[in-house]
PDB file of C-alpha atoms in Angstrom:
ATOM      1  CA  UNK A 114    -150.089 -43.585   1.589  1.00 41.00           C
ATOM      2  CA  UNK A 115    -147.010 -41.978   0.083  1.00 46.00           C
ATOM      3  CA  UNK A 116    -143.613 -42.440   1.692  1.00 50.00           C
ATOM      4  CA  UNK A 117    -141.814 -39.356   3.014  1.00 58.00           C
ATOM      5  CA  UNK A 118    -139.185 -37.878   0.733  1.00 66.00           C
ATOM      6  CA  UNK A 119    -135.645 -39.014   1.550  1.00 78.00           C
ATOM      7  CA  UNK A 120    -133.525 -36.605   3.542  1.00 86.00           C
ATOM      8  CA  UNK A 121    -130.951 -34.583   1.646  1.00 90.00           C
ATOM      9  CA  UNK A 122    -127.501 -34.428   3.227  1.00 95.00           C
ATOM     10  CA  UNK A 123    -124.595 -32.255   2.107  1.00 96.00           C
ATOM     11  CA  UNK A 124    -121.122 -33.577   2.976  1.00 96.00           C
ATOM     12  CA  UNK A 125    -118.291 -31.016   2.933  1.00 96.00           C
ATOM     13  CA  UNK A 126    -114.896 -32.730   3.263  1.00 95.00           C
ATOM     14  CA  UNK A 127    -111.651 -32.505   1.313  1.00 94.00           C
ATOM     15  CA  UNK A 128    -110.904 -36.250   1.625  1.00 94.00           C
ATOM     16  CA  UNK A 129    -112.190 -37.895  -1.583  1.00 94.00           C
ATOM     17  CA  UNK A 130    -112.142 -41.393  -0.063  1.00 94.00           C
ATOM     18  CA  UNK A 131    -114.293 -40.248   2.870  1.00 94.00           C
ATOM     19  CA  UNK A 132    -116.679 -38.410   0.561  1.00 94.00           C
ATOM     20  CA  UNK A 133    -117.113 -41.583  -1.475  1.00 94.00           C
ATOM     21  CA  UNK A 134    -117.575 -43.739   1.630  1.00 94.00           C
ATOM     22  CA  UNK A 135    -120.188 -41.468   3.182  1.00 94.00           C
ATOM     23  CA  UNK A 136    -121.941 -40.994  -0.135  1.00 93.00           C
ATOM     24  CA  UNK A 137    -122.312 -44.736  -0.638  1.00 94.00           C
ATOM     25  CA  UNK A 138    -123.201 -45.546   2.963  1.00 94.00           C
ATOM     26  CA  UNK A 139    -125.754 -42.792   3.495  1.00 94.00           C
ATOM     27  CA  UNK A 140    -127.318 -43.423   0.095  1.00 94.00           C
ATOM     28  CA  UNK A 141    -127.638 -47.120   0.950  1.00 93.00           C
ATOM     29  CA  UNK A 142    -129.477 -46.030   4.087  1.00 93.00           C
ATOM     30  CA  UNK A 143    -132.090 -44.003   2.269  1.00 91.00           C
ATOM     31  CA  UNK A 144    -130.545 -40.533   2.092  1.00 92.00           C
ATOM     32  CA  UNK A 145    -129.853 -38.334  -0.909  1.00 92.00           C
ATOM     33  CA  UNK A 146    -126.220 -37.254  -0.632  1.00 94.00           C
ATOM     34  CA  UNK A 147    -124.223 -34.526  -2.303  1.00 94.00           C
ATOM     35  CA  UNK A 148    -120.522 -34.391  -1.433  1.00 95.00           C
ATOM     36  CA  UNK A 149    -118.229 -31.410  -2.098  1.00 95.00           C
ATOM     37  CA  UNK A 150    -114.652 -30.565  -1.155  1.00 95.00           C
ATOM     38  CA  UNK A 151    -114.584 -26.943   0.071  1.00 94.00           C
ATOM     39  CA  UNK A 152    -116.538 -23.843   1.077  1.00 94.00           C
ATOM     40  CA  UNK A 153    -116.944 -22.453  -2.426  1.00 93.00           C
ATOM     41  CA  UNK A 154    -118.438 -25.743  -3.619  1.00 94.00           C
ATOM     42  CA  UNK A 155    -120.684 -25.802  -0.536  1.00 95.00           C
ATOM     43  CA  UNK A 156    -122.116 -22.385  -1.386  1.00 93.00           C
ATOM     44  CA  UNK A 157    -122.700 -23.479  -4.959  1.00 92.00           C
ATOM     45  CA  UNK A 158    -124.533 -26.573  -3.758  1.00 92.00           C
ATOM     46  CA  UNK A 159    -126.713 -24.492  -1.435  1.00 91.00           C
ATOM     47  CA  UNK A 160    -127.991 -22.455  -4.385  1.00 87.00           C
ATOM     48  CA  UNK A 161    -130.164 -25.462  -5.214  1.00 83.00           C
ATOM     49  CA  UNK A 162    -131.746 -25.315  -1.759  1.00 85.00           C
ATOM     50  CA  UNK A 163    -130.905 -26.011   1.861  1.00 88.00           C
ATOM     51  CA  UNK A 164    -130.366 -29.706   2.641  1.00 91.00           C
ATOM     52  CA  UNK A 165    -131.819 -31.497   5.644  1.00 91.00           C
ATOM     53  CA  UNK A 166    -128.395 -31.555   7.319  1.00 94.00           C
ATOM     54  CA  UNK A 167    -124.756 -30.703   6.630  1.00 96.00           C
ATOM     55  CA  UNK A 168    -121.763 -32.860   7.563  1.00 96.00           C
ATOM     56  CA  UNK A 169    -118.947 -30.324   7.770  1.00 95.00           C
ATOM     57  CA  UNK A 170    -115.237 -31.060   8.176  1.00 93.00           C
ATOM     58  CA  UNK A 171    -113.323 -28.749  10.495  1.00 90.00           C
ATOM     59  CA  UNK A 172    -110.092 -28.771   8.456  1.00 89.00           C
ATOM     60  CA  UNK A 173    -110.736 -27.660   4.892  1.00 91.00           C
ATOM     61  CA  UNK A 174    -108.572 -25.976   2.251  1.00 88.00           C
ATOM     62  CA  UNK A 175    -109.097 -22.220   2.279  1.00 88.00           C
ATOM     63  CA  UNK A 176    -111.960 -21.432   4.636  1.00 90.00           C
ATOM     64  CA  UNK A 177    -112.175 -23.853   7.540  1.00 90.00           C
ATOM     65  CA  UNK A 178    -115.293 -25.499   8.896  1.00 90.00           C
ATOM     66  CA  UNK A 179    -115.607 -23.063  11.778  1.00 90.00           C
ATOM     67  CA  UNK A 180    -115.849 -20.084   9.436  1.00 91.00           C
ATOM     68  CA  UNK A 181    -118.386 -21.887   7.273  1.00 93.00           C
ATOM     69  CA  UNK A 182    -120.511 -22.932  10.267  1.00 91.00           C
ATOM     70  CA  UNK A 183    -120.495 -19.355  11.540  1.00 89.00           C
ATOM     71  CA  UNK A 184    -121.577 -18.126   8.101  1.00 90.00           C
ATOM     72  CA  UNK A 185    -124.365 -20.720   7.881  1.00 91.00           C
ATOM     73  CA  UNK A 186    -125.721 -19.676  11.261  1.00 87.00           C
ATOM     74  CA  UNK A 187    -126.255 -16.108  10.049  1.00 84.00           C
ATOM     75  CA  UNK A 188    -129.095 -17.252   7.800  1.00 82.00           C
ATOM     76  CA  UNK A 189    -130.027 -20.866   8.566  1.00 85.00           C
ATOM     77  CA  UNK A 190    -130.743 -23.283  11.417  1.00 84.00           C
ATOM     78  CA  UNK A 191    -129.854 -26.319   9.302  1.00 89.00           C
ATOM     79  CA  UNK A 192    -128.446 -29.103  11.529  1.00 90.00           C
ATOM     80  CA  UNK A 193    -124.642 -29.197  11.339  1.00 92.00           C
ATOM     81  CA  UNK A 194    -122.607 -32.270  12.259  1.00 93.00           C
ATOM     82  CA  UNK A 195    -118.966 -31.203  12.479  1.00 91.00           C
ATOM     83  CA  UNK A 196    -116.048 -33.560  11.835  1.00 91.00           C
ATOM     84  CA  UNK A 197    -112.445 -33.210  12.978  1.00 85.00           C
ATOM     85  CA  UNK A 198    -109.377 -35.391  12.529  1.00 76.00           C
ATOM     86  CA  UNK A 199    -107.880 -34.164  15.796  1.00 64.00           C
ATOM     87  CA  UNK A 200    -110.729 -34.759  18.190  1.00 59.00           C
ATOM     88  CA  UNK A 201    -109.320 -32.407  20.810  1.00 64.00           C
ATOM     89  CA  UNK A 202    -111.691 -30.816  23.314  1.00 66.00           C
ATOM     90  CA  UNK A 203    -110.847 -27.304  22.132  1.00 65.00           C
ATOM     91  CA  UNK A 204    -112.036 -28.212  18.620  1.00 68.00           C
ATOM     92  CA  UNK A 205    -115.316 -29.555  19.985  1.00 69.00           C
ATOM     93  CA  UNK A 206    -115.812 -26.507  22.189  1.00 73.00           C
ATOM     94  CA  UNK A 207    -115.204 -24.004  19.407  1.00 75.00           C
ATOM     95  CA  UNK A 208    -117.339 -25.970  16.960  1.00 74.00           C
ATOM     96  CA  UNK A 209    -120.297 -25.973  19.344  1.00 76.00           C
ATOM     97  CA  UNK A 210    -119.774 -22.307  20.162  1.00 77.00           C
ATOM     98  CA  UNK A 211    -120.079 -21.235  16.526  1.00 79.00           C
ATOM     99  CA  UNK A 212    -123.307 -23.183  16.097  1.00 80.00           C
ATOM    100  CA  UNK A 213    -122.623 -26.830  15.253  1.00 86.00           C
ATOM    101  CA  UNK A 214    -125.301 -29.154  16.626  1.00 86.00           C
ATOM    102  CA  UNK A 215    -123.062 -32.177  17.126  1.00 86.00           C
ATOM    103  CA  UNK A 216    -119.422 -33.172  16.806  1.00 85.00           C
ATOM    104  CA  UNK A 217    -117.715 -36.372  15.691  1.00 88.00           C
ATOM    105  CA  UNK A 218    -113.982 -37.047  15.854  1.00 86.00           C
ATOM    106  CA  UNK A 219    -112.179 -38.927  13.098  1.00 86.00           C
ATOM    107  CA  UNK A 220    -111.727 -41.798  12.704  1.00 86.00           C
ATOM    108  CA  UNK A 221    -115.343 -42.826  13.190  1.00 89.00           C
ATOM    109  CA  UNK A 222    -117.611 -45.612  12.065  1.00 91.00           C
ATOM    110  CA  UNK A 223    -120.182 -44.728   9.399  1.00 91.00           C
ATOM    111  CA  UNK A 224    -122.869 -46.374  11.528  1.00 92.00           C
ATOM    112  CA  UNK A 225    -122.234 -43.885  14.345  1.00 92.00           C
ATOM    113  CA  UNK A 226    -122.334 -40.958  11.934  1.00 94.00           C
ATOM    114  CA  UNK A 227    -125.624 -42.254  10.526  1.00 93.00           C
ATOM    115  CA  UNK A 228    -127.109 -42.563  14.020  1.00 92.00           C
ATOM    116  CA  UNK A 229    -126.110 -39.023  14.930  1.00 90.00           C
ATOM    117  CA  UNK A 230    -127.415 -37.641  11.639  1.00 92.00           C
ATOM    118  CA  UNK A 231    -130.750 -39.362  12.142  1.00 90.00           C
ATOM    119  CA  UNK A 232    -131.029 -37.923  15.657  1.00 87.00           C
ATOM    120  CA  UNK A 233    -130.368 -34.397  14.352  1.00 87.00           C
ATOM    121  CA  UNK A 234    -132.830 -34.838  11.507  1.00 86.00           C
ATOM    122  CA  UNK A 235    -135.554 -36.124  13.844  1.00 82.00           C
ATOM    123  CA  UNK A 236    -135.145 -33.062  16.035  1.00 77.00           C
ATOM    124  CA  UNK A 237    -135.194 -30.718  13.082  1.00 75.00           C
ATOM    125  CA  UNK A 238    -138.273 -32.377  11.540  1.00 72.00           C
ATOM    126  CA  UNK A 239    -140.066 -32.083  14.873  1.00 64.00           C
ATOM    127  CA  UNK A 240    -139.328 -28.360  14.981  1.00 58.00           C
ATOM    128  CA  UNK A 241    -140.509 -27.825  11.415  1.00 56.00           C
ATOM    129  CA  UNK A 242    -143.590 -30.032  11.638  1.00 51.00           C
ATOM    130  CA  UNK A 243    -145.312 -28.994  14.855  1.00 41.00           C
ATOM    131  CA  UNK A 244    -148.899 -27.776  14.175  1.00 40.00           C
ATOM    132  CA  UNK A 245    -149.346 -24.059  14.657  1.00 39.00           C
ATOM    133  CA  UNK A 246    -152.736 -24.293  16.368  1.00 40.00           C
ATOM    134  CA  UNK A 247    -153.257 -24.183  20.118  1.00 42.00           C
ATOM    135  CA  UNK A 248    -149.998 -22.482  21.038  1.00 46.00           C
ATOM    136  CA  UNK A 249    -148.486 -23.130  24.430  1.00 70.00           C
ATOM    137  CA  UNK A 250    -146.900 -19.888  25.549  1.00 78.00           C
ATOM    138  CA  UNK A 251    -144.417 -19.432  28.371  1.00 83.00           C
ATOM    139  CA  UNK A 252    -143.405 -15.912  29.274  1.00 87.00           C
ATOM    140  CA  UNK A 253    -140.275 -14.639  30.954  1.00 90.00           C
ATOM    141  CA  UNK A 254    -139.027 -11.064  30.980  1.00 88.00           C
ATOM    142  CA  UNK A 255    -139.750  -9.521  27.563  1.00 90.00           C
ATOM    143  CA  UNK A 256    -139.891 -12.984  25.950  1.00 92.00           C
ATOM    144  CA  UNK A 257    -142.643 -15.359  24.907  1.00 89.00           C
ATOM    145  CA  UNK A 258    -141.662 -18.956  24.164  1.00 89.00           C
ATOM    146  CA  UNK A 259    -144.220 -20.619  21.879  1.00 86.00           C
ATOM    147  CA  UNK A 260    -143.779 -24.319  22.626  1.00 80.00           C
ATOM    148  CA  UNK A 261    -146.179 -25.398  19.871  1.00 75.00           C
ATOM    149  CA  UNK A 262    -144.718 -23.304  17.064  1.00 77.00           C
ATOM    150  CA  UNK A 263    -141.138 -23.660  18.381  1.00 80.00           C
ATOM    151  CA  UNK A 264    -140.539 -19.904  18.309  1.00 85.00           C
ATOM    152  CA  UNK A 265    -139.079 -17.404  20.730  1.00 91.00           C
ATOM    153  CA  UNK A 266    -140.441 -13.863  20.563  1.00 90.00           C
ATOM    154  CA  UNK A 267    -139.060 -10.733  22.183  1.00 90.00           C
ATOM    155  CA  UNK A 268    -141.591  -7.928  22.254  1.00 84.00           C
ATOM    156  CA  UNK A 269    -143.294  -9.582  19.276  1.00 81.00           C
ATOM    157  CA  UNK A 270    -140.146  -9.982  17.158  1.00 88.00           C
ATOM    158  CA  UNK A 271    -138.755 -13.461  16.571  1.00 89.00           C
ATOM    159  CA  UNK A 272    -135.399 -14.397  18.095  1.00 91.00           C
ATOM    160  CA  UNK A 273    -133.621 -16.976  15.962  1.00 89.00           C
ATOM    161  CA  UNK A 274    -132.735 -20.133  17.866  1.00 88.00           C
ATOM    162  CA  UNK A 275    -131.094 -23.315  16.676  1.00 84.00           C
ATOM    163  CA  UNK A 276    -132.956 -26.524  17.468  1.00 80.00           C
ATOM    164  CA  UNK A 277    -130.412 -27.269  20.203  1.00 81.00           C
ATOM    165  CA  UNK A 278    -130.895 -23.830  21.777  1.00 87.00           C
ATOM    166  CA  UNK A 279    -134.687 -24.166  21.650  1.00 88.00           C
ATOM    167  CA  UNK A 280    -134.605 -27.608  23.290  1.00 87.00           C
ATOM    168  CA  UNK A 281    -132.390 -26.332  26.097  1.00 90.00           C
ATOM    169  CA  UNK A 282    -134.608 -23.297  26.706  1.00 92.00           C
ATOM    170  CA  UNK A 283    -137.690 -25.530  26.735  1.00 90.00           C
ATOM    171  CA  UNK A 284    -136.125 -27.701  29.444  1.00 89.00           C
ATOM    172  CA  UNK A 285    -135.442 -24.606  31.546  1.00 92.00           C
ATOM    173  CA  UNK A 286    -138.870 -23.035  30.984  1.00 90.00           C
ATOM    174  CA  UNK A 287    -140.649 -26.260  31.957  1.00 86.00           C
ATOM    175  CA  UNK A 288    -138.646 -26.464  35.217  1.00 88.00           C
ATOM    176  CA  UNK A 289    -138.491 -22.920  36.607  1.00 88.00           C
ATOM    177  CA  UNK A 290    -136.829 -22.033  39.895  1.00 89.00           C
ATOM    178  CA  UNK A 291    -135.194 -25.434  40.225  1.00 89.00           C
ATOM    179  CA  UNK A 292    -131.506 -26.276  40.203  1.00 90.00           C
ATOM    180  CA  UNK A 293    -130.948 -28.537  37.202  1.00 89.00           C
ATOM    181  CA  UNK A 294    -127.793 -30.624  37.267  1.00 87.00           C
ATOM    182  CA  UNK A 295    -125.728 -31.178  34.160  1.00 83.00           C
ATOM    183  CA  UNK A 296    -126.604 -34.875  34.326  1.00 79.00           C
ATOM    184  CA  UNK A 297    -130.322 -34.051  34.213  1.00 81.00           C
ATOM    185  CA  UNK A 298    -129.817 -31.680  31.276  1.00 83.00           C
ATOM    186  CA  UNK A 299    -127.822 -34.362  29.445  1.00 76.00           C
ATOM    187  CA  UNK A 300    -130.656 -36.852  29.930  1.00 73.00           C
ATOM    188  CA  UNK A 301    -133.256 -34.342  28.699  1.00 74.00           C
ATOM    189  CA  UNK A 302    -131.223 -33.425  25.614  1.00 73.00           C
ATOM    190  CA  UNK A 303    -130.267 -36.922  24.522  1.00 57.00           C
ATOM    191  CA  UNK A 304    -129.706 -37.025  20.798  1.00 51.00           C
ATOM    192  CA  UNK A 305    -127.337 -34.053  21.105  1.00 47.00           C
ATOM    193  CA  UNK A 306    -125.391 -34.722  24.280  1.00 43.00           C
ATOM    194  CA  UNK A 307    -123.633 -37.918  25.270  1.00 49.00           C
ATOM    195  CA  UNK A 308    -120.935 -37.241  27.826  1.00 50.00           C
ATOM    196  CA  UNK A 309    -121.945 -35.550  31.089  1.00 42.00           C
ATOM    197  CA  UNK A 310    -118.295 -34.805  31.806  1.00 45.00           C
ATOM    198  CA  UNK A 311    -117.567 -32.731  28.711  1.00 53.00           C
ATOM    199  CA  UNK A 312    -118.401 -29.051  28.305  1.00 68.00           C
ATOM    200  CA  UNK A 313    -121.252 -29.404  25.805  1.00 76.00           C
ATOM    201  CA  UNK A 314    -123.992 -28.322  28.222  1.00 83.00           C
ATOM    202  CA  UNK A 315    -121.969 -25.305  29.371  1.00 86.00           C
ATOM    203  CA  UNK A 316    -121.353 -24.272  25.772  1.00 86.00           C
ATOM    204  CA  UNK A 317    -125.055 -24.515  24.912  1.00 88.00           C
ATOM    205  CA  UNK A 318    -125.936 -22.445  27.964  1.00 92.00           C
ATOM    206  CA  UNK A 319    -123.414 -19.817  26.857  1.00 92.00           C
ATOM    207  CA  UNK A 320    -124.947 -19.709  23.381  1.00 90.00           C
ATOM    208  CA  UNK A 321    -128.472 -19.452  24.805  1.00 93.00           C
ATOM    209  CA  UNK A 322    -127.473 -16.624  27.150  1.00 95.00           C
ATOM    210  CA  UNK A 323    -126.254 -14.610  24.185  1.00 93.00           C
ATOM    211  CA  UNK A 324    -129.815 -14.728  22.835  1.00 94.00           C
ATOM    212  CA  UNK A 325    -131.814 -13.973  25.996  1.00 95.00           C
ATOM    213  CA  UNK A 326    -129.625 -12.098  28.472  1.00 94.00           C
ATOM    214  CA  UNK A 327    -129.069  -8.333  28.349  1.00 92.00           C
ATOM    215  CA  UNK A 328    -125.568  -9.014  29.695  1.00 93.00           C
ATOM    216  CA  UNK A 329    -124.513 -12.652  29.142  1.00 92.00           C
ATOM    217  CA  UNK A 330    -121.642 -12.185  31.594  1.00 92.00           C
ATOM    218  CA  UNK A 331    -124.140 -11.324  34.351  1.00 92.00           C
ATOM    219  CA  UNK A 332    -127.133 -13.531  33.548  1.00 94.00           C
ATOM    220  CA  UNK A 333    -130.448 -13.075  35.340  1.00 93.00           C
ATOM    221  CA  UNK A 334    -132.585 -15.742  33.626  1.00 95.00           C
ATOM    222  CA  UNK A 335    -130.194 -18.720  33.449  1.00 95.00           C
ATOM    223  CA  UNK A 336    -127.996 -18.637  36.530  1.00 94.00           C
ATOM    224  CA  UNK A 337    -125.028 -20.827  37.341  1.00 93.00           C
ATOM    225  CA  UNK A 338    -125.274 -22.566  40.698  1.00 91.00           C
ATOM    226  CA  UNK A 339    -121.669 -23.389  41.476  1.00 89.00           C
ATOM    227  CA  UNK A 340    -121.029 -27.091  41.919  1.00 86.00           C
ATOM    228  CA  UNK A 341    -124.659 -28.001  41.203  1.00 88.00           C
ATOM    229  CA  UNK A 342    -125.780 -26.872  37.758  1.00 90.00           C
ATOM    230  CA  UNK A 343    -128.134 -24.180  36.477  1.00 93.00           C
ATOM    231  CA  UNK A 344    -131.332 -22.480  37.645  1.00 93.00           C
ATOM    232  CA  UNK A 345    -133.873 -20.783  35.393  1.00 93.00           C
ATOM    233  CA  UNK A 346    -135.451 -17.704  36.994  1.00 92.00           C
ATOM    234  CA  UNK A 347    -138.318 -16.520  34.753  1.00 89.00           C
ATOM    235  CA  UNK A 348    -138.742 -13.262  36.648  1.00 85.00           C
ATOM    236  CA  UNK A 349    -135.135 -12.296  36.015  1.00 77.00           C
ATOM    237  CA  UNK A 350    -134.574 -10.625  39.361  1.00 67.00           C
ATOM    238  CA  UNK A 351    -131.110  -9.397  40.167  1.00 62.00           C
ATOM    239  CA  UNK A 352    -129.353 -11.292  42.944  1.00 54.00           C
TER     240      UNK A 352
END
């Protein structure tokens, strides 16, 4: 039985010492690592193919990590782990809003980064490797969520979702017409979320609403229940 190919990881950071550290540590833990220093070098590296995951620094010379993450999300759902030296909540919020899957503040231990990368890669492999037979379809409004193929369709056309957005929508679809607390959502999305007191769940809901709501500012499918959490209403009736 052949062993699975090692995961390819692209590190984008302008700190040469950190690039060397992550390159050595991740390689020692079975990954194939390419490390570059800015956005132009990232694009050049991507010409050889999309890696399994990208570790992307927020503060880069020229184009910053937010701009690059936003650009990546226009054509790829590759898992993005964003790094920042500041670690302020506003950085984390903006990073998640533009499409990063996870966030790690510097300084950090390489073991923690490895654990988070592995969690993202497991999720992404699961999305890519689910058999296409025997689809499990859940309908709401004009949408069909194919739980087997990990696809969302609107009137037959695919709606692009990140793995984090798909997982959140799956949790909602499997628990319709129930108020789901943030703590419950955190527990269901472990591997992405860690702190029930930060805004990560709210940010992911905001991103998901942009994909499924006609007016994200007046949502009918994913409603906010003040002080309690969120409720998924598959019929989408107006309140």
